[in-house]
Every structure is written in structure tokens, then in C-alpha cells.
Coordinates of C-alpha atoms in Angstrom, one line a residue:
X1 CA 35.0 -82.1 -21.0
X2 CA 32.7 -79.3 -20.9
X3 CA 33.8 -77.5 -17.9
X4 CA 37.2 -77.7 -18.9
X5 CA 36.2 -76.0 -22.0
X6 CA 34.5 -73.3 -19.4
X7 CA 37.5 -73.5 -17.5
X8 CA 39.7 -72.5 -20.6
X9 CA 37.7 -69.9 -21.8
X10 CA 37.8 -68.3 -18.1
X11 CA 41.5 -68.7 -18.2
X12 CA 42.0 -67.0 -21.6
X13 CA 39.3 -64.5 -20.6
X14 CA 41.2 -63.9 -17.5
X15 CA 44.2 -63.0 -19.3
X16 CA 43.0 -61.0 -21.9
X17 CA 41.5 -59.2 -19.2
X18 CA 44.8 -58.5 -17.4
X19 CA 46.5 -58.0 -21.2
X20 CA 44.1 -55.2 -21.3
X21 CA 44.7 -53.4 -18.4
X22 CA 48.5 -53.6 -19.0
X23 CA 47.5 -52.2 -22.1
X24 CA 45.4 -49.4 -20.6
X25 CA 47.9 -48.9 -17.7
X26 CA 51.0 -48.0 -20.4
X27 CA 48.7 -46.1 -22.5
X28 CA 47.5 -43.7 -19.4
X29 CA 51.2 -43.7 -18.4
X30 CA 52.3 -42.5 -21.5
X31 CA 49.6 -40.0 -22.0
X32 CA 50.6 -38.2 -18.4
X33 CA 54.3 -38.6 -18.3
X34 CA 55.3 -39.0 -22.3
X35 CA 58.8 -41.5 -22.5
X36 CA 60.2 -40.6 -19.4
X37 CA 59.1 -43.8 -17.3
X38 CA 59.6 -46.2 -20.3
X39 CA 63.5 -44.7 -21.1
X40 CA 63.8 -44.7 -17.1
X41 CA 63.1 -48.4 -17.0
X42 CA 65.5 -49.4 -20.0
X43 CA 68.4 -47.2 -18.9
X44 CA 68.0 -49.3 -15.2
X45 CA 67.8 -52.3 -16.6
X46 CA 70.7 -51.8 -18.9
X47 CA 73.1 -50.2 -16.4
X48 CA 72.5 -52.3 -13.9
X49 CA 72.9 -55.7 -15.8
X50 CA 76.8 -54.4 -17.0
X51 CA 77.5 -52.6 -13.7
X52 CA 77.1 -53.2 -9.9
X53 CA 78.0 -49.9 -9.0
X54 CA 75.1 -48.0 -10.5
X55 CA 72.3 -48.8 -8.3
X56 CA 74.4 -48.3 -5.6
X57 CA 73.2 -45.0 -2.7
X58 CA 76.6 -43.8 -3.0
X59 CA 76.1 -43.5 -6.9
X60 CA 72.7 -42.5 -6.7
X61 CA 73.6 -39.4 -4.1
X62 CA 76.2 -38.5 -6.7
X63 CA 73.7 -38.2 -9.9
X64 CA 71.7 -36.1 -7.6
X65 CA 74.2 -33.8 -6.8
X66 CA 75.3 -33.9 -10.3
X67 CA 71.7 -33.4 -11.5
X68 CA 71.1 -30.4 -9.7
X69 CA 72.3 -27.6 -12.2
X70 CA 70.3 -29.0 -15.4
X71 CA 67.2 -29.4 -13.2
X72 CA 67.9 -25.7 -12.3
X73 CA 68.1 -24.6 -16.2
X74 CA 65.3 -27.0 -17.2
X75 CA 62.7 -25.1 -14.8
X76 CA 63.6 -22.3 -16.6
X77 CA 63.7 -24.2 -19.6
X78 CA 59.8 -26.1 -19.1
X79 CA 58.7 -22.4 -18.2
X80 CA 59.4 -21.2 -21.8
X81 CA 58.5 -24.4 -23.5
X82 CA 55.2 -24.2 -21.9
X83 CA 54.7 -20.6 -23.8
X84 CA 55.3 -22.2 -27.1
X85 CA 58.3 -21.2 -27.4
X86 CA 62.4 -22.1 -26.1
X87 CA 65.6 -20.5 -25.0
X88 CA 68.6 -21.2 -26.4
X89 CA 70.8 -18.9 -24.5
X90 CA 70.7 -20.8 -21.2
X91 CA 74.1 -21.7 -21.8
X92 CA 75.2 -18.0 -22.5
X93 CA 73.6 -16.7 -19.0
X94 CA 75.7 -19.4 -17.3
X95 CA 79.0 -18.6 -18.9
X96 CA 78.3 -14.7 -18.7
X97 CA 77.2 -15.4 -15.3
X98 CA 80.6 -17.2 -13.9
X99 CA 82.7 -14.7 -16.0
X100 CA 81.1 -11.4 -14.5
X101 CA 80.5 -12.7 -10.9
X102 CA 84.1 -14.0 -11.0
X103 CA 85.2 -10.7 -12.4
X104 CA 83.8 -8.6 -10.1
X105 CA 84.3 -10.3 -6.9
X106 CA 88.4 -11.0 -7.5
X107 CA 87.8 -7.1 -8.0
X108 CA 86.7 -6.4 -4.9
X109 CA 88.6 -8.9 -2.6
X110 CA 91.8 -7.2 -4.4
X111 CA 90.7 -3.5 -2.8
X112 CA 89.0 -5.5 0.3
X113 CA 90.1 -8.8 1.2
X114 CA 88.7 -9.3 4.6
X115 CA 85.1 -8.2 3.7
X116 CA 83.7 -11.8 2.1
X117 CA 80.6 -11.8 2.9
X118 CA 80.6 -7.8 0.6
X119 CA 82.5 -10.1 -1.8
X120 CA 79.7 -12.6 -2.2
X121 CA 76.9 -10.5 -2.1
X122 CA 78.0 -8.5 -5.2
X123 CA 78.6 -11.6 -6.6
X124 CA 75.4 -12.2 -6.7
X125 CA 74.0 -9.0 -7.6
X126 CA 76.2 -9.3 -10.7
X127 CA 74.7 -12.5 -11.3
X128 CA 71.3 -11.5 -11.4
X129 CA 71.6 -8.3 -13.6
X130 CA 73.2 -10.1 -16.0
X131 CA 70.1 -13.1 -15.8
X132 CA 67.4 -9.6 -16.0
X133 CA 69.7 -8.3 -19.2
X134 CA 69.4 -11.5 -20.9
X135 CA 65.9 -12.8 -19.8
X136 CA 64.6 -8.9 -20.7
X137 CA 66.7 -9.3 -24.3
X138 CA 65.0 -12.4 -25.0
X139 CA 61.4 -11.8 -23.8
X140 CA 61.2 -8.0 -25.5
X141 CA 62.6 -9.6 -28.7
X142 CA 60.1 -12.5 -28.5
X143 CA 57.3 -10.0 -26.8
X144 CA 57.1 -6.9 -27.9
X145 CA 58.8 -7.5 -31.6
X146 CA 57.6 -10.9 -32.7
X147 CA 61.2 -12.5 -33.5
X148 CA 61.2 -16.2 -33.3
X149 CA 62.4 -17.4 -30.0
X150 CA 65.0 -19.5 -32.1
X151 CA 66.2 -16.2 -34.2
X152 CA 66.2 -14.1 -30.7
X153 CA 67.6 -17.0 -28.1
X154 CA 70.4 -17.8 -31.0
X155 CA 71.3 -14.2 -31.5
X156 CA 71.7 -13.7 -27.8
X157 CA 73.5 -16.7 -27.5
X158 CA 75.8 -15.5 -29.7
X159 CA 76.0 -12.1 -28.5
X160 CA 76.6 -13.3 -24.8
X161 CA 79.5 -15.7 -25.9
X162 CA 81.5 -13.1 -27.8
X163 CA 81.1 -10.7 -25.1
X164 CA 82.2 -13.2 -22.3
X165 CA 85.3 -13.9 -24.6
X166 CA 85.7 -10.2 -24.9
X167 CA 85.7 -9.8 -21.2
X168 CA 88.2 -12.3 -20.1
X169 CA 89.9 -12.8 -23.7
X170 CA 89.2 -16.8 -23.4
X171 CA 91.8 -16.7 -19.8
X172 CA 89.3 -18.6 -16.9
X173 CA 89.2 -16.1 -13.9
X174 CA 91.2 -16.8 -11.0
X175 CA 91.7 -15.8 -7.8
X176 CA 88.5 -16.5 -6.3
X177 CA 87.8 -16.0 -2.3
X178 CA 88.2 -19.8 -1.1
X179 CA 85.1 -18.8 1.3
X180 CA 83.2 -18.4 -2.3
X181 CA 83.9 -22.2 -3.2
X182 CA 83.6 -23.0 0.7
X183 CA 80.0 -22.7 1.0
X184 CA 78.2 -22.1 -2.6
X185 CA 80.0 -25.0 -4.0
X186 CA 80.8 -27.8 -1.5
X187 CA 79.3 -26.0 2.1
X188 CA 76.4 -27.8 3.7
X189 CA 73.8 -26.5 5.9
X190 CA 71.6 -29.1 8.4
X191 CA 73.8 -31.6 6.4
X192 CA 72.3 -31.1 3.1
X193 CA 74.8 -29.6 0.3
X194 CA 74.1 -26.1 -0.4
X195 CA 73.2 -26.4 -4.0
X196 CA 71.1 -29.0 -3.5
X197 CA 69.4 -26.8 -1.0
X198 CA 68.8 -24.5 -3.5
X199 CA 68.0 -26.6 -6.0
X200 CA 64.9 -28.2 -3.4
X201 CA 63.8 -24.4 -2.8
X202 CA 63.3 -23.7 -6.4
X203 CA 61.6 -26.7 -7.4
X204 CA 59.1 -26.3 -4.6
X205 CA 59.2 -22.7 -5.5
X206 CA 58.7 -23.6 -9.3
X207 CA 55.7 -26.3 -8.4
X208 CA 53.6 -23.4 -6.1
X209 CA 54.1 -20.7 -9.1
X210 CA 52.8 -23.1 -12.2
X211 CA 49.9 -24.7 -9.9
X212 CA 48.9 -22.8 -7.4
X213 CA 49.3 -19.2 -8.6
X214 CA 47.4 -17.5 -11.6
X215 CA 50.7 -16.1 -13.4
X216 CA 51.4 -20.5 -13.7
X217 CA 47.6 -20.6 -14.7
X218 CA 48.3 -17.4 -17.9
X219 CA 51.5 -19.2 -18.4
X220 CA 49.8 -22.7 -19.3
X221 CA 47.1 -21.0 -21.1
X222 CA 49.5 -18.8 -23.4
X223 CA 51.2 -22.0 -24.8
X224 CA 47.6 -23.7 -25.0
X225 CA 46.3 -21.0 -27.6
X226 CA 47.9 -17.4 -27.3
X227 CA 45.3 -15.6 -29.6
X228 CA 42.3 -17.2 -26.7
X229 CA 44.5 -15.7 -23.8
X230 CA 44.4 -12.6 -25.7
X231 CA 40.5 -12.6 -25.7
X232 CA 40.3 -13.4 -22.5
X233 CA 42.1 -10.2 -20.9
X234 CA 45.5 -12.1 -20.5
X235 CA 48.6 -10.1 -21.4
X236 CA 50.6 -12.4 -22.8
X237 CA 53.1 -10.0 -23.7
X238 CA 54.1 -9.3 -20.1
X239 CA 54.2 -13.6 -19.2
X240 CA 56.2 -14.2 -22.3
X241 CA 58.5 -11.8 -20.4
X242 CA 58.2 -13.1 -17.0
X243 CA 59.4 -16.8 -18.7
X244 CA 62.3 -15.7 -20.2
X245 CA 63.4 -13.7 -17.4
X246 CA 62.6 -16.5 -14.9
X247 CA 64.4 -18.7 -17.6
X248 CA 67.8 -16.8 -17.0
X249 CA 67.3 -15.7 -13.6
X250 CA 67.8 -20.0 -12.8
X251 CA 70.1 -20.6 -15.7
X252 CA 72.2 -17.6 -13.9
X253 CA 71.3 -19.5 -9.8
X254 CA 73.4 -22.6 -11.8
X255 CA 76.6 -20.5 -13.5
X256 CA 76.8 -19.2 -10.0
X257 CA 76.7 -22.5 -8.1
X258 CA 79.0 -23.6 -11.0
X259 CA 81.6 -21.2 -10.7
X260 CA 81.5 -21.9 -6.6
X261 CA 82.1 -25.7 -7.7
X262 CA 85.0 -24.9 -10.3
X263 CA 85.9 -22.1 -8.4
X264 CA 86.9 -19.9 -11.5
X265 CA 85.3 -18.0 -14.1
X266 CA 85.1 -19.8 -17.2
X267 CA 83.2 -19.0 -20.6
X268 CA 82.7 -22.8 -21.5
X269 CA 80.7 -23.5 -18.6
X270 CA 77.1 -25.0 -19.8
X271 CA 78.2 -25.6 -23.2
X272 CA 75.6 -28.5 -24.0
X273 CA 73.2 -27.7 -21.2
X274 CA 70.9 -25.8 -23.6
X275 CA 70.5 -29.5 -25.3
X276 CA 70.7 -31.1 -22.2
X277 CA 67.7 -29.0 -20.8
X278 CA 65.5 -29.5 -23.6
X279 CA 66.3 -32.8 -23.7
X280 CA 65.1 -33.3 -20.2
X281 CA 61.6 -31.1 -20.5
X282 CA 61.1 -33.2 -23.6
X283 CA 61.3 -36.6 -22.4
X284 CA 59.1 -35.3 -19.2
X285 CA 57.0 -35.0 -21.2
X286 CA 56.7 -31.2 -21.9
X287 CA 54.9 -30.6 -25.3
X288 CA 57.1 -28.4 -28.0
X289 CA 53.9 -27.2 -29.1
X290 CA 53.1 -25.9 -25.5
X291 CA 50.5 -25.8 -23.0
X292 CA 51.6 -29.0 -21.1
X293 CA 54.1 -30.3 -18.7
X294 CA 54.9 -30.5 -15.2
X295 CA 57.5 -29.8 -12.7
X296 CA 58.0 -33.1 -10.9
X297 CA 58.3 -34.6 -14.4
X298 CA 61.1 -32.2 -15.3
X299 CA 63.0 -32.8 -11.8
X300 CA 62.8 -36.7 -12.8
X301 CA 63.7 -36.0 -16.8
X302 CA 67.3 -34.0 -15.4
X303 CA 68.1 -36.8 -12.8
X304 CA 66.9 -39.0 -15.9
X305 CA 70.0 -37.4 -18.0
X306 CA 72.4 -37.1 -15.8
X307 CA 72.1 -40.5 -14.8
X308 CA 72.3 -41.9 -18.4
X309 CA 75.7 -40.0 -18.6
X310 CA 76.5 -41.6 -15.3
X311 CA 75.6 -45.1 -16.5
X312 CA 77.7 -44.2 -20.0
X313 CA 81.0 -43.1 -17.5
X314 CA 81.0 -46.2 -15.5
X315 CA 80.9 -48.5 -18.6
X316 CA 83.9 -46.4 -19.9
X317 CA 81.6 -45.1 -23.0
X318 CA 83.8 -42.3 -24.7
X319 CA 82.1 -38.7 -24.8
X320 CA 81.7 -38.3 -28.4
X321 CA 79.2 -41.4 -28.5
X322 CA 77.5 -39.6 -25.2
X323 CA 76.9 -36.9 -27.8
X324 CA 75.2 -39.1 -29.8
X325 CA 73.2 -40.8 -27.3
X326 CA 71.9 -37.9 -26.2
X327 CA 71.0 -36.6 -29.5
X328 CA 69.0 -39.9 -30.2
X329 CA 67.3 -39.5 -27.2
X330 CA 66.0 -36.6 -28.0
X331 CA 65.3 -37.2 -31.5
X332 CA 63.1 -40.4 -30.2
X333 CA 61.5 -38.4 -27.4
X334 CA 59.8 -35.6 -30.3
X335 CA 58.9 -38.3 -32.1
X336 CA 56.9 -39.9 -28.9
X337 CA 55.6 -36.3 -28.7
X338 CA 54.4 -36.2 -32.2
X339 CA 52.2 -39.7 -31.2
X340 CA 51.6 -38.7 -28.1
X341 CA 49.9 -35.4 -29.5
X342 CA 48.1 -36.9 -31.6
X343 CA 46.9 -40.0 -28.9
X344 CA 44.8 -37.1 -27.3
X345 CA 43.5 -35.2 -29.8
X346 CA 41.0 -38.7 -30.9

């Protein structure tokens, strides 16, 4: 009788002990990665049980391809939100960036057809003096002149969509070069699409600049306390403009691979991605408070969204109830934040 007393007690020892480390294993993963695993479980779980074809590699391949221009904005995105700070105006050097390009190189294939390559290359110089016009807008305004990075993003949000209106009076932009679409929006090189390419490229380029260069090491510390990185020789001033540039120079790489994949200029391109790509940074795990979060987690949150939408289209969920879904995501994932923030500070 006695030793199967002992032989109880072991057993409920035993599983305490394993309770405990499941415990402890969930609360480290939370404390590292925020949500992100936990929603990333659930969302499996759920589209899977209601639809065969969402684990499938063909579906898979597709969210990754899909994914690839909100994991472009929310590098830019995770850079700014690191500072302290966010851009709202992601969306505006998208659609300025696909209504300029697109502008200027139906322009030039009108005077010089046969020179594509000229074509393409102004394209893209377009595309990144429009990112530097915004990116320098934003990060002088937030810099150099203390407006909020909601007041400043939202104004040039505004600014950027009246002006790409202006530009094209609401009419898309056709007439593209088909050589345009050919290779920036469906070409492949060594059998790997091209904007996925790119995509790889600046994530790799993104993970060496945050963790292996001092700029990534002045951006973390202006978000953990701006007023120490002051003391300590930093100028923040010139990093808060580096992000915001950065920010636009990728939200500008994704109007561009965009407008390849439309093949037109259009001023409603990225609508919702500024949502979308704070959505993503904050379910990785990126603090709104700044100081934290990481690139891999930021790849994972995109895929993470795109993948819920994915899941929501194959069970035939209606877009305005997407909306909403991803609005409660969100609105659960600050929340998590708020504990999570305070999880570390005891």
C-alpha cells in the first residue's frame, strides 16, 4: 500500500514537473516571439480542419509569393517601429511609386520604343526619388521639427494620394513595355521568381544591417530610450532619418514590383498595407513602444497575414469580415504587447 502511495506521488510529481515546463516553455516563447507562434498554430489548425487545400505546397508556394510585398513594407515598417515611432504613408510611396514609374516609362517607350532596358532603368530611378522625397518628408518632419510620426506620416499620406490623383486624374496608367511585366513581375532567374528574389536579398540584407552593423545597433537603442542615445554621442536625429528613408525606399522596391505584376499604374495600389504591415510587426512581436523586434519574426508575421487571408479566400469568407479579422488581430496582438511589456519589466 505504501509504495503505491510513493508510486502516486512520483506520478503526480512527474506531471507537475512536465506541467511546469510546458508552462515555462510558452512563457519563454511568448516573451521572444510575442503572439505570433500561438495565432500561427490556431490559424493551422483552423484552416486545415475546414480545408484540404491549405496545407497543400502548391498553396503554401502561393502565400509566399503573395507574401512577398508586405514582408517588403513591414522591414521598412519594424525599422521605424523600432525608433518609437511608425509610418503611415507606406501605402502613399507605393501608389506614388507605380503612378510616377508608370508615367514616366510609357513616356519614354512613346519617344524610344526599342531601348527597354533605358525604359526600365528610369523606371526605377523614378521610383527611388520618389521613396528619398517621402522617406526625407517624413524623417525631417519627425527629426529635425518634432511632429508626431502619426501627424507627419498622415499628412504625407495625404499629400501623396492627392498628388497621385492629380497626376493621373484617378485613370490607371497604361501602356506599359510587356518586357516591364516580363521580368519584374512574373520573370525568374535560376528558377526562383524575381520578386521573391528580391524579397530574399532584402531580408538578408535587412537581418546584417539590424544585427551586425552599428547603424541596427543606434537604431535599437533610439527606440530603447532616445534621451540615453543622446548622452551617449548617438545622433538620433540622423537614424530617425535613415528609418524613414529605408522605410520608403522598400515600400517604393514593392509599388514597383506591383506595378510589374498589375502591369499598370494605379493610385489604389497598397491601400490596407499600411494596416497590414503593422499588423504583421506587431504580432512578431515588435514592441509599439520600441527598442525590440526582429527580422525573422517579421518575415514569419507577413507570411503569417497573408496566409490568414489565404485561409479566409478558400473558405469563401467575404472581404468586409477579412477587414474585420484583421482589425481584431491586431487589436488582440497590442493587447498581448501590453502583457507582454509588462511580463519583463518584473
Amino acid at each position: 500500500m505504501t509504495e503505491q502511495i510513493h508510486t502516486m506521488d512520483e506520478a503526480e510529481g512527474t506531471g507537475k514537473s512536465k506541467l511546469t515546463m510546458v508552462r515555462n516553455f510558452l512563457i519563454r516563447a511568448f516573451n521572444d516571439y510575442g503572439v505570433l507562434p500561438f495565432f500561427l498554430v490556431i490559424a493551422i489548425i483552423i484552416f486545415s480542419s475546414f480545408s484540404s487545400k491549405f496545407l497543400t505546397l502548391e498553396n503554401m508556394t502561393n502565400v509566399a509569393r503573395q507574401s512577398v510585398y508586405l514582408t517588403l513594407v513591414s522591414l521598412g515598417q519594424m525599422m521605424v517601429l523600432i525608433t518609437g515611432g511608425f509610418d503611415l504613408s507606406v501605402g502613399t510611396s507605393i501608389a506614388l511609386t507605380s503612378v510616377i514609374s508608370s508615367t514616366a516609362m510609357v513616356a519614354l517607350a512613346s519617344a524610344f520604343p526599342d531601348m527597354v532596358w533605358l525604359i526600365i532603368i528610369v523606371g526605377i530611378l523614378c521610383s527611388i526619388i520618389t521613396a528619398l522625397v517621402i522617406g526625407a518628408l517624413n524623417g525631417v518632419g519627425v527629426s529635425r521639427f518634432g511632429v508626431s510620426p502619426f501627424i507627419m506620416t498622415l499628412g504625407v499620406q495625404s499629400i501623396g494620394a492627392g498628388f497621385a490623383l492629380f497626376i493621373t486624374g484617378g485613370v490607371p496608367v497604361s501602356g506599359l513595355i510587356p518586357e516591364f511585366g516580363n521580368i519584374f513581375g512574373f520573370g525568374k532567374l535560376l528558377g526562383i521568381p524575381i520578386p521573391v528574389l528580391l524579397a530574399i536579398l532584402s531580408i538578408i540584407g535587412m537581418w546584417i544591417l539590424m544585427n551586425r552593423t552599428r547603424i541596427g545597433n543606434y537604431i535599437y537603442a533610439v527606440g530603447g530610450n532616445i534621451k540615453a542615445a543622446n548622452l551617449s554621442g548617438i545622433d538620433t536625429k540622423r537614424i530617425l532619418l535613415f528609418t524613414y528613408i529605408m522605410c520608403a525606399l522598400l515600400a517604393s522596391l514593392a509599388g514597383f514590383l506591383l506595378t510589374a505584376r498589375v502591369e499598370s499604374g494605379e493610385t489604389n495600389l497598397g491601400a490596407n498595407i499600411a494596416l497590414e504591415s503593422i499588423a504583421a510587426c506587431v504580432i512578431a512581436g515588435v514592441s509599439l513602444r520600441g527598442g525590440i523586434g526582429k527580422v525573422e519574426n517579421v518575415v514569419l508575421g507577413a507570411f503569417f497575414i497573408i496566409m490568414v487571408q489565404n485561409g479566409m479566400n478558400l473558405l469563401q469568407v467575404g472581404s468586409y469580415v477579412q477587414m474585420i479579422s484583421l482589425g481584431a488581430l491586431l487589436i488582440l496582438a497590442i493587447i498581448f504587447d501590453r502583457y507582454r511589456f509588462r511580463f519583463n519589466r518584473t
